[in-house]
Short mmCIF file of C-alpha atoms in Angstrom, two decimals:
data_model
loop_
_atom_site.label_atom_id
_atom_site.label_comp_id
_atom_site.label_asym_id
_atom_site.label_seq_id
_atom_site.Cartn_x
_atom_site.Cartn_y
_atom_site.Cartn_z
CA GLN A 1 208.45 147.81 98.42
CA GLY A 2 207.31 151.14 96.49
CA LEU A 3 203.56 150.26 97.48
CA ALA A 4 204.87 149.93 101.22
CA ILE A 5 206.55 153.36 101.35
CA ASN A 6 203.25 154.76 100.00
CA GLN A 7 200.71 153.05 102.40
CA THR A 8 203.54 154.69 105.08
CA LEU A 9 203.59 158.19 103.61
CA ALA A 10 199.57 157.71 103.34
CA ARG A 11 199.42 156.48 107.21
CA ALA A 12 201.78 159.46 108.32
CA ASN A 13 199.62 162.00 106.36
CA ALA A 14 196.65 160.92 107.82
CA ALA A 15 197.87 161.53 111.19
CA GLN A 16 199.26 164.86 110.40
CA GLU A 17 195.61 165.72 109.02
CA LEU A 18 194.02 164.77 112.32
CA GLY A 19 196.82 166.89 114.39
CA LEU A 20 197.98 163.97 116.16
CA VAL A 21 200.35 164.48 119.13
CA GLY A 22 201.38 161.62 121.36
CA GLN A 23 202.79 162.15 124.70
CA VAL A 24 204.57 158.57 125.35
CA LYS A 25 205.78 157.63 129.00
CA PHE A 26 207.64 154.19 129.76
CA SER A 27 207.99 152.62 133.31
CA ALA A 28 209.65 149.14 133.93
CA GLU A 29 206.59 147.65 133.62
CA ASP A 30 204.24 149.41 131.40
CA VAL A 31 203.51 152.08 128.64
CA ARG A 32 201.12 154.91 129.00
CA VAL A 33 200.20 157.32 125.77
CA VAL A 34 198.40 160.53 125.98
CA LEU A 35 197.06 161.49 122.51
CA SER A 36 195.97 164.93 121.53
CA VAL A 37 193.76 165.71 118.17
CA ARG A 38 192.19 168.45 116.42
CA GLN A 39 188.85 169.34 117.79
CA GLY A 40 185.92 167.12 116.61
CA VAL A 41 188.40 163.97 115.76
CA GLU A 42 187.00 160.85 117.91
CA LEU A 43 189.98 159.04 119.36
CA PRO A 44 189.94 155.07 119.30
CA ASN A 45 189.30 152.83 122.11
CA LYS A 46 192.59 150.83 121.59
CA LEU A 47 196.11 151.51 120.08
CA LEU A 48 198.50 149.23 118.43
CA VAL A 49 201.89 150.17 119.73
CA THR A 50 205.12 148.55 118.62
CA LEU A 51 208.62 149.19 119.98
CA ALA A 52 211.07 147.65 117.72
CA HIS A 53 214.82 147.20 118.83
CA PRO A 54 217.48 148.83 116.26
CA THR A 55 219.08 145.66 115.91
CA ARG A 56 217.75 142.81 117.62
CA GLY A 57 214.60 141.95 116.39
CA GLY A 58 213.68 139.36 118.72
CA LEU A 59 213.35 141.69 121.42
CA ASP A 60 210.55 143.86 119.42
CA GLN A 61 207.18 144.00 121.29
CA LYS A 62 203.64 144.56 119.99
CA LEU A 63 201.24 145.85 122.59
CA VAL A 64 198.02 146.88 122.60
CA LEU A 65 196.93 149.87 124.82
CA GLU A 66 193.41 150.26 126.10
CA LEU A 67 191.83 153.78 126.83
CA ARG A 68 191.63 154.42 130.68
CA ASP A 69 190.76 157.92 131.87
CA GLY A 70 191.92 159.74 129.27
CA ALA A 71 195.23 157.62 128.87
CA TYR A 72 196.01 154.45 126.79
CA LEU A 73 197.90 151.99 129.02
CA GLY A 74 199.43 148.84 128.49
CA SER A 75 201.74 146.50 130.09
CA LEU A 76 205.06 145.46 128.75
CA GLN A 77 205.74 141.87 127.78
CA ALA A 78 209.63 142.14 129.01
CA ALA A 79 211.96 144.90 130.24
CA LEU A 80 213.29 146.98 127.39
CA THR A 81 217.06 146.66 127.25
CA SER A 82 219.18 149.79 126.61
CA ALA A 83 218.97 151.26 123.35
CA HIS A 84 217.37 153.49 120.59
CA TRP A 85 213.76 151.87 120.48
CA LYS A 86 211.72 152.93 117.54
CA VAL A 87 207.99 153.67 118.63
CA LEU A 88 205.20 153.05 116.47
CA ILE A 89 201.57 154.11 117.19
CA GLU A 90 198.59 153.18 115.20
CA ASP A 91 195.08 152.79 115.43
CA GLU A 92 193.40 149.51 115.43
CA SER A 93 192.44 149.89 111.45
CA ARG A 94 195.86 151.51 111.03
CA SER A 95 194.69 154.28 109.21
CA TRP A 96 197.18 156.35 110.51
CA ARG A 97 200.49 156.13 112.29
CA LEU A 98 202.87 158.00 114.68
CA SER A 99 206.59 156.91 114.62
CA GLY A 100 209.25 158.23 116.88
CA VAL A 101 212.35 157.32 118.66
CA ALA A 102 213.33 156.76 122.63
CA PHE A 103 216.63 156.00 123.90
CA LEU A 104 215.93 153.77 126.95
CA PRO A 105 216.21 154.05 129.73
CA THR A 106 217.40 157.70 129.50
CA GLU A 107 214.30 158.90 128.01
CA THR A 108 211.41 157.89 130.10
CA GLU A 109 208.92 160.08 128.13
CA ILE A 110 208.76 161.24 124.53
CA ARG A 111 206.43 163.66 122.60
CA ILE A 112 205.64 162.49 119.18
CA ASN A 113 204.06 165.54 116.91
CA ALA A 114 202.74 164.07 113.50
CA ALA A 115 203.44 167.82 112.11
CA ASP A 116 207.06 167.13 112.59
CA LEU A 117 207.51 163.69 111.30
CA LYS A 118 209.01 162.41 108.39
CA PRO A 119 207.61 158.94 107.60
CA VAL A 120 209.88 156.04 109.26
CA ASP A 121 209.90 152.46 108.13
#
């Protein structure tokens, strides 16, 4: 467990160093993420997004979002039920991670700023 916590902290710190800010928008069918980073940092072509239900793991979704016209887009596997969903955004190599919470369906858009984050597991 200690090693996992250290790895989580390292990925959150890496996101802070890159100046990552994610704008996440949910619709009935898909998820759209716009990332901003420090100047000179290259964005990945794909993002891994995990939507974790707080009490029902069977509802969790793992998505791969592809970069198109400045935004990452991906389709939901199923409609998201009403809950406080944990949102994890990672690059494919899992070198950094952004984490936040969205109360769906009330919040259709959230902003996750790495500078504001305390790592979430």
